[in-house]
Short mmCIF file of C-alpha atoms and ligand atoms in Angstrom, two decimals:
data_model
loop_
_atom_site.label_atom_id
_atom_site.label_comp_id
_atom_site.label_asym_id
_atom_site.label_seq_id
_atom_site.Cartn_x
_atom_site.Cartn_y
_atom_site.Cartn_z
CA MET A 1 139.13 100.98 153.85
CA ARG A 2 140.45 103.63 155.68
CA HIS A 3 142.14 106.70 154.46
CA PHE A 4 144.38 109.08 156.73
CA LEU A 5 143.04 112.88 155.75
CA THR A 6 142.54 114.17 159.47
CA LEU A 7 142.58 113.18 162.97
CA LYS A 8 138.91 114.26 162.92
CA ASP A 9 138.43 110.84 161.67
CA TYR A 10 140.60 108.92 164.28
CA SER A 11 139.40 108.02 167.80
CA LYS A 12 141.70 107.92 170.79
CA GLU A 13 141.59 104.05 170.83
CA GLU A 14 142.71 103.99 167.11
CA ILE A 15 145.42 106.68 167.62
CA VAL A 16 146.95 104.90 170.62
CA GLU A 17 146.85 101.65 168.47
CA ILE A 18 148.76 103.18 165.87
CA ILE A 19 151.29 104.88 168.18
CA THR A 20 151.74 101.37 170.17
CA LEU A 21 152.55 100.06 166.69
CA ALA A 22 155.01 102.85 165.89
CA ILE A 23 156.65 102.22 169.25
CA GLN A 24 157.19 98.23 168.41
CA ILE A 25 158.32 99.20 164.82
CA LYS A 26 160.68 101.82 165.86
CA LYS A 27 162.12 99.57 168.49
CA GLU A 28 162.52 96.51 165.59
CA THR A 29 164.25 99.32 163.64
CA LYS A 30 166.63 100.12 166.23
CA GLU A 31 167.71 96.62 166.50
CA ASN A 32 168.34 96.26 162.82
CA ILE A 33 165.05 94.20 162.42
CA PHE A 34 163.23 95.38 159.02
CA LYS A 35 160.06 93.00 159.02
CA LYS A 36 158.61 93.00 155.69
CA TYR A 37 155.11 94.38 156.71
CA MET A 38 154.15 95.38 153.25
CA PRO A 39 156.21 93.21 150.57
CA ASN A 40 155.99 94.39 147.20
CA LYS A 41 153.69 97.08 147.84
CA THR A 42 153.82 100.40 146.00
CA LEU A 43 153.23 103.44 147.68
CA GLY A 44 152.69 106.67 145.29
CA MET A 45 153.95 109.83 146.73
CA ILE A 46 152.44 112.85 145.11
CA PHE A 47 154.01 116.39 145.94
CA ALA A 48 152.67 119.52 144.69
CA LYS A 49 154.79 121.88 147.51
CA SER A 50 158.37 121.12 148.48
CA SER A 51 159.48 118.67 151.39
CA THR A 52 162.45 117.16 153.28
CA ARG A 53 161.04 115.08 155.99
CA THR A 54 157.83 113.85 154.56
CA ARG A 55 159.66 112.88 151.42
CA VAL A 56 162.44 111.30 153.13
CA SER A 57 160.38 109.66 155.67
CA PHE A 58 157.50 108.11 153.58
CA GLU A 59 159.99 106.83 150.71
CA THR A 60 162.75 105.44 153.24
CA GLY A 61 159.53 103.77 155.46
CA ILE A 62 157.87 102.03 152.83
CA TYR A 63 161.24 100.69 151.54
CA GLN A 64 162.17 99.25 155.09
CA LEU A 65 158.69 97.81 154.92
CA GLY A 66 159.42 95.62 152.17
CA GLY A 67 157.73 97.85 149.51
CA ILE A 68 158.78 100.67 147.18
CA GLY A 69 157.84 104.38 147.19
CA LEU A 70 157.33 106.48 143.80
CA PHE A 71 158.05 110.09 144.13
CA LEU A 72 155.54 112.05 141.70
CA SER A 73 155.96 115.53 141.59
CA SER A 74 152.95 117.45 140.48
CA ASN A 75 155.06 119.43 138.07
CA ASP A 76 156.21 116.03 136.28
CA ILE A 77 152.71 114.63 136.16
CA GLN A 78 149.92 115.54 134.10
CA LEU A 79 147.94 117.05 137.20
CA GLY A 80 150.09 119.85 137.10
CA ARG A 81 148.89 120.08 133.17
CA GLY A 82 145.26 120.29 134.27
CA GLU A 83 144.87 116.50 134.51
CA PRO A 84 141.53 116.43 136.93
CA ILE A 85 142.14 115.20 140.27
CA SER A 86 139.67 112.67 139.92
CA ASP A 87 141.28 110.65 137.03
CA THR A 88 144.61 110.97 138.49
CA SER A 89 143.01 109.28 141.50
CA ARG A 90 141.52 106.91 139.49
CA VAL A 91 144.54 106.19 137.25
CA ILE A 92 147.45 105.92 140.02
CA SER A 93 144.94 103.99 142.60
CA ARG A 94 144.55 101.08 139.99
CA MET A 95 148.52 100.91 140.05
CA VAL A 96 149.69 101.54 143.34
CA ASP A 97 148.71 99.90 146.93
CA MET A 98 148.71 103.17 148.80
CA ILE A 99 148.95 106.86 148.15
CA MET A 100 150.59 110.11 149.99
CA ILE A 101 149.78 113.21 148.92
CA ARG A 102 151.00 116.90 150.02
CA ASN A 103 148.82 119.88 147.98
CA ASP A 104 147.40 122.90 148.75
CA SER A 105 143.90 122.09 149.23
CA GLN A 106 142.23 119.61 151.98
CA GLU A 107 138.93 119.66 149.71
CA GLU A 108 141.07 118.40 146.76
CA LEU A 109 142.79 115.88 148.90
CA GLU A 110 139.06 114.43 149.65
CA GLU A 111 137.92 114.60 146.46
CA PHE A 112 141.15 112.78 145.53
CA ALA A 113 140.40 110.06 148.28
CA SER A 114 136.93 109.97 147.40
CA TYR A 115 137.85 108.40 143.93
CA SER A 116 140.59 106.13 145.26
CA LYS A 117 140.63 102.42 145.20
CA VAL A 118 143.33 102.19 147.65
CA PRO A 119 143.87 104.10 151.20
CA VAL A 120 145.11 107.84 150.78
CA ILE A 121 147.51 109.71 153.30
CA ASN A 122 147.43 113.25 154.00
CA GLY A 123 150.94 114.44 153.59
CA LEU A 124 150.08 118.14 154.18
CA THR A 125 147.53 120.59 153.01
CA ASP A 126 146.43 123.94 153.84
CA LYS A 127 144.27 122.77 156.58
CA TYR A 128 146.02 119.83 158.18
CA HIS A 129 149.27 118.00 158.87
CA PRO A 130 147.98 114.80 160.61
CA VAL A 131 151.12 112.48 159.99
CA GLN A 132 153.18 115.53 161.72
CA LEU A 133 151.12 115.29 164.78
CA MET A 134 151.45 111.17 164.91
CA ALA A 135 155.24 111.89 165.26
CA ASP A 136 154.60 114.46 167.78
CA TYR A 137 152.62 112.35 169.78
CA LEU A 138 155.05 109.52 169.81
CA THR A 139 157.90 112.17 170.97
CA ILE A 140 155.49 113.22 174.07
CA ILE A 141 155.19 109.54 174.89
CA GLU A 142 158.73 109.06 174.59
CA HIS A 143 159.23 111.84 177.23
CA ASP A 144 156.56 110.49 179.46
CA LEU A 145 154.31 113.62 179.11
CA GLN A 146 151.24 111.98 178.10
CA ASN A 147 149.57 112.26 181.65
CA ASN A 148 148.39 115.55 182.60
CA LEU A 149 149.87 116.85 179.37
CA ARG A 150 149.39 120.55 179.05
CA VAL A 151 150.20 121.75 175.29
CA ALA A 152 151.22 125.69 174.54
CA TYR A 153 151.17 126.27 170.59
CA VAL A 154 152.30 129.80 170.10
CA GLY A 155 152.34 130.97 166.48
CA ASP A 156 150.30 131.34 163.59
CA GLY A 157 147.06 129.71 163.25
CA ASN A 158 147.76 127.24 160.62
CA ASN A 159 147.91 123.51 159.33
CA MET A 160 149.82 122.58 162.57
CA THR A 161 147.74 124.25 164.88
CA HIS A 162 144.44 122.80 163.31
CA SER A 163 146.25 119.45 163.68
CA TRP A 164 146.85 119.77 167.39
CA LEU A 165 143.50 121.01 167.64
CA MET A 166 142.17 117.68 166.71
CA LEU A 167 144.88 115.32 168.50
CA ALA A 168 144.04 117.36 171.63
CA ALA A 169 140.12 116.89 171.33
CA GLN A 170 140.55 113.10 170.43
CA MET A 171 143.10 112.31 173.17
CA GLY A 172 141.47 114.42 175.67
CA PHE A 173 144.40 116.85 176.78
CA GLU A 174 144.86 120.38 177.46
CA LEU A 175 145.81 122.82 174.63
CA ARG A 176 146.16 126.22 174.91
CA ILE A 177 146.51 128.33 171.64
CA ALA A 178 147.98 132.07 171.17
CA THR A 179 147.92 133.33 168.01
CA PRO A 180 148.21 137.29 167.34
CA LYS A 181 144.85 139.15 166.22
CA GLY A 182 143.86 138.33 162.77
CA TYR A 183 146.02 134.73 162.54
CA GLU A 184 143.57 132.80 164.61
CA VAL A 185 142.74 129.26 163.90
CA ASP A 186 139.56 128.42 161.33
CA LYS A 187 136.44 128.83 162.85
CA ASP A 188 134.88 125.90 161.62
CA ILE A 189 137.87 123.37 162.49
CA TYR A 190 137.90 125.02 166.26
CA PHE A 191 133.99 124.36 166.68
CA GLU A 192 134.58 121.05 165.16
CA ALA A 193 137.09 120.47 167.72
CA MET A 194 135.21 121.88 170.60
CA GLN A 195 132.33 119.42 169.88
CA ILE A 196 134.80 116.59 170.14
CA ALA A 197 136.46 117.88 173.17
CA LYS A 198 133.25 118.07 174.90
CA LYS A 199 133.18 114.19 174.53
CA THR A 200 136.51 113.48 175.62
CA GLY A 201 137.16 116.32 178.42
CA ALA A 202 139.96 118.06 176.50
CA ILE A 203 140.38 121.77 177.54
CA ILE A 204 141.10 123.79 174.57
CA THR A 205 141.65 127.75 175.00
CA THR A 206 142.65 130.55 172.78
CA THR A 207 144.43 133.66 173.49
CA ASP A 208 146.54 136.43 171.97
CA ASP A 209 149.03 136.25 175.05
CA PRO A 210 151.75 133.85 174.27
CA LYS A 211 152.95 134.05 177.94
CA GLU A 212 149.16 133.15 179.29
CA ALA A 213 149.27 130.07 176.89
CA ILE A 214 152.94 129.00 177.91
CA GLU A 215 152.37 129.35 181.70
CA GLY A 216 153.17 125.81 183.18
CA ALA A 217 152.87 124.07 180.01
CA THR A 218 154.73 120.70 179.53
CA VAL A 219 154.93 120.99 175.90
CA VAL A 220 155.73 124.37 174.29
CA THR A 221 155.22 124.13 170.25
CA THR A 222 155.33 126.58 167.40
CA ASP A 223 155.67 126.78 163.51
CA THR A 224 156.70 128.93 160.94
CA TRP A 225 155.09 132.45 160.74
CA VAL A 226 155.15 132.13 156.94
CA SER A 227 153.77 128.84 155.58
CA MET A 228 154.54 127.35 152.11
CA GLY A 229 152.16 129.73 149.44
CA GLN A 230 152.24 132.81 152.07
CA GLU A 231 155.67 134.05 150.62
CA ASP A 232 154.36 137.28 149.48
CA GLU A 233 153.03 138.12 152.87
CA LYS A 234 156.29 137.37 154.80
CA GLU A 235 156.93 141.14 155.68
CA LYS A 236 153.62 141.81 156.92
CA ARG A 237 153.58 138.77 159.01
CA ILE A 238 157.01 139.23 160.50
CA LYS A 239 155.46 142.82 161.49
CA ASP A 240 152.36 141.17 162.99
CA PHE A 241 153.82 138.46 164.69
CA LYS A 242 156.09 140.63 167.19
CA GLY A 243 156.09 139.38 170.68
CA PHE A 244 155.56 135.87 169.59
CA MET A 245 158.83 134.37 169.19
CA VAL A 246 159.55 131.51 171.52
CA ASP A 247 162.67 132.26 173.56
CA GLU A 248 164.24 131.33 176.92
CA ALA A 249 162.17 134.06 178.47
CA MET A 250 159.04 132.54 177.52
CA MET A 251 160.29 129.05 178.26
CA SER A 252 160.99 130.11 181.62
CA LEU A 253 157.23 130.35 182.26
CA ALA A 254 156.77 127.03 181.17
CA ASP A 255 157.12 123.70 183.69
CA PRO A 256 160.98 123.26 184.34
CA LYS A 257 160.72 119.85 182.74
CA ALA A 258 158.97 121.21 179.38
CA ILE A 259 160.10 120.23 176.10
CA PHE A 260 160.00 122.42 173.00
CA LEU A 261 158.71 120.75 169.70
CA HIS A 262 158.97 122.12 166.35
CA CYS A 263 157.92 120.23 162.96
CA LEU A 264 160.66 121.86 161.10
CA PRO A 265 162.06 123.70 159.02
CA ALA A 266 162.54 126.05 161.89
CA TYR A 267 163.38 129.88 161.03
CA ARG A 268 165.62 131.15 163.81
CA GLU A 269 165.10 134.60 165.28
CA TYR A 270 161.43 134.57 164.01
CA GLU A 271 159.27 131.74 165.76
CA VAL A 272 161.76 130.54 167.69
CA SER A 273 165.20 132.17 168.85
CA THR A 274 168.59 130.30 168.24
CA GLU A 275 169.49 129.86 171.83
CA THR A 276 165.86 127.97 172.60
CA PHE A 277 165.96 126.15 169.49
CA GLU A 278 169.51 124.91 170.35
CA LYS A 279 168.98 123.83 173.53
CA HIS A 280 165.93 121.56 172.62
CA SER A 281 167.53 120.35 169.37
CA GLU A 282 168.13 117.00 170.55
CA VAL A 283 164.19 116.78 171.06
CA VAL A 284 163.32 118.38 167.95
CA PHE A 285 165.36 116.17 165.50
CA SER A 286 164.04 113.15 167.81
CA GLU A 287 160.66 114.48 166.67
CA ALA A 288 161.89 114.67 162.88
CA GLU A 289 162.89 110.98 163.11
CA ASN A 290 159.67 110.10 164.76
CA ARG A 291 158.18 110.78 161.09
CA LEU A 292 159.64 107.61 159.98
CA HIS A 293 158.53 105.43 162.75
CA ALA A 294 155.09 106.94 162.93
CA GLN A 295 154.52 106.76 159.19
CA LYS A 296 155.57 103.35 158.74
CA ALA A 297 152.88 102.46 161.52
CA ILE A 298 150.38 104.32 159.93
CA MET A 299 151.03 102.45 156.55
CA VAL A 300 151.15 99.02 158.30
CA TRP A 301 148.01 99.98 160.05
CA LEU A 302 146.24 101.44 156.78
CA ASP A 303 147.37 98.05 154.97
CA LYS A 304 145.84 95.85 157.55
CA LYS A 305 142.70 97.68 157.33
CA ARG A 306 142.18 97.51 153.63
CA ASP A 307 142.91 93.51 153.94
CA GLU A 308 140.35 92.82 156.80
CA LYS A 309 137.56 94.33 154.38
N1 CP B 1 157.61 118.82 158.92
C1 CP B 1 157.50 118.59 157.65
O1 CP B 1 156.70 118.03 157.08
O2 CP B 1 158.68 119.02 156.75
P1 CP B 1 158.49 118.80 155.42
O3 CP B 1 158.16 120.14 154.61
O4 CP B 1 160.45 119.39 155.01
O5 CP B 1 158.31 117.55 154.67
N1 NVA B 2 152.90 125.20 158.30
C1 NVA B 2 153.99 124.69 157.58
C2 NVA B 2 154.47 123.69 157.90
C3 NVA B 2 155.53 122.84 156.99
C4 NVA B 2 156.03 121.69 157.67
C5 NVA B 2 153.48 125.10 156.05
O1 NVA B 2 152.27 124.74 155.82
O2 NVA B 2 154.38 125.50 155.28
#
């Protein structure tokens, strides 16, 4: 049985296999063909943090696959009142066929998975957001940018940045990360990504100069400067991130055919200018839609792996 907790655990071949399935499932969905890949299966969806895209895409996704999603807010289940994560996992995983969790801590997610009888999917933690990156990579392929891919990430060294690090490392593409001083990526995650990169040929660089990162990039991406749980630091962060807004002047340094990606929600005039966001909004909202298709593929893939055993 496999879980989907971080792309660190997924080889290039496996990522390609899931993305290929996502392309097929998306095509079927667009043709109004809803194959019941997971008939009568239940997906438990535990949310300890807010969500629009993750909730709607997983719930719709499992329904379209022939199953049903259970939305479990941590405020409403006993987990929020202190029931141990290990007990929550041992109970829920005896009743459902797959579990998606969005919570604060990657360590707790891993603890939950270690007790689970069914596949567990990371729906975002403080460290990683791997399902988002599968949607992002699907969007990159749809724009035929996967060859000679040069991604520039400009902004906070956060869960999105760490996920880009792992995707670049596994797929072997070039990733340039620009973060302000004091907001760099996690050192251990960077080290792990570099170890994988040595084998795959990925070129990963970091800088505190956004222009240096964007120069010639074929994909430019960013994320909020204030992630969920960091609201108290908002004012300080806005000051510290001065000069890191992706705007038209910055985009002019990228490859002329470059696309702009954003996992959303986007905060205009902070990490991205209104003008740049609107100019690239069609791609950004396709990226959001791709959450549905990519996650359906992840669920089908995990379900199949479980049956193989
Ligand atoms: N990008 C993303 O995960 O969005 P939500 O927080 O709305 O789920
Ligand atoms: N870095 C953001 C991503 C939101 C999808 C956060 O963790 O809030």
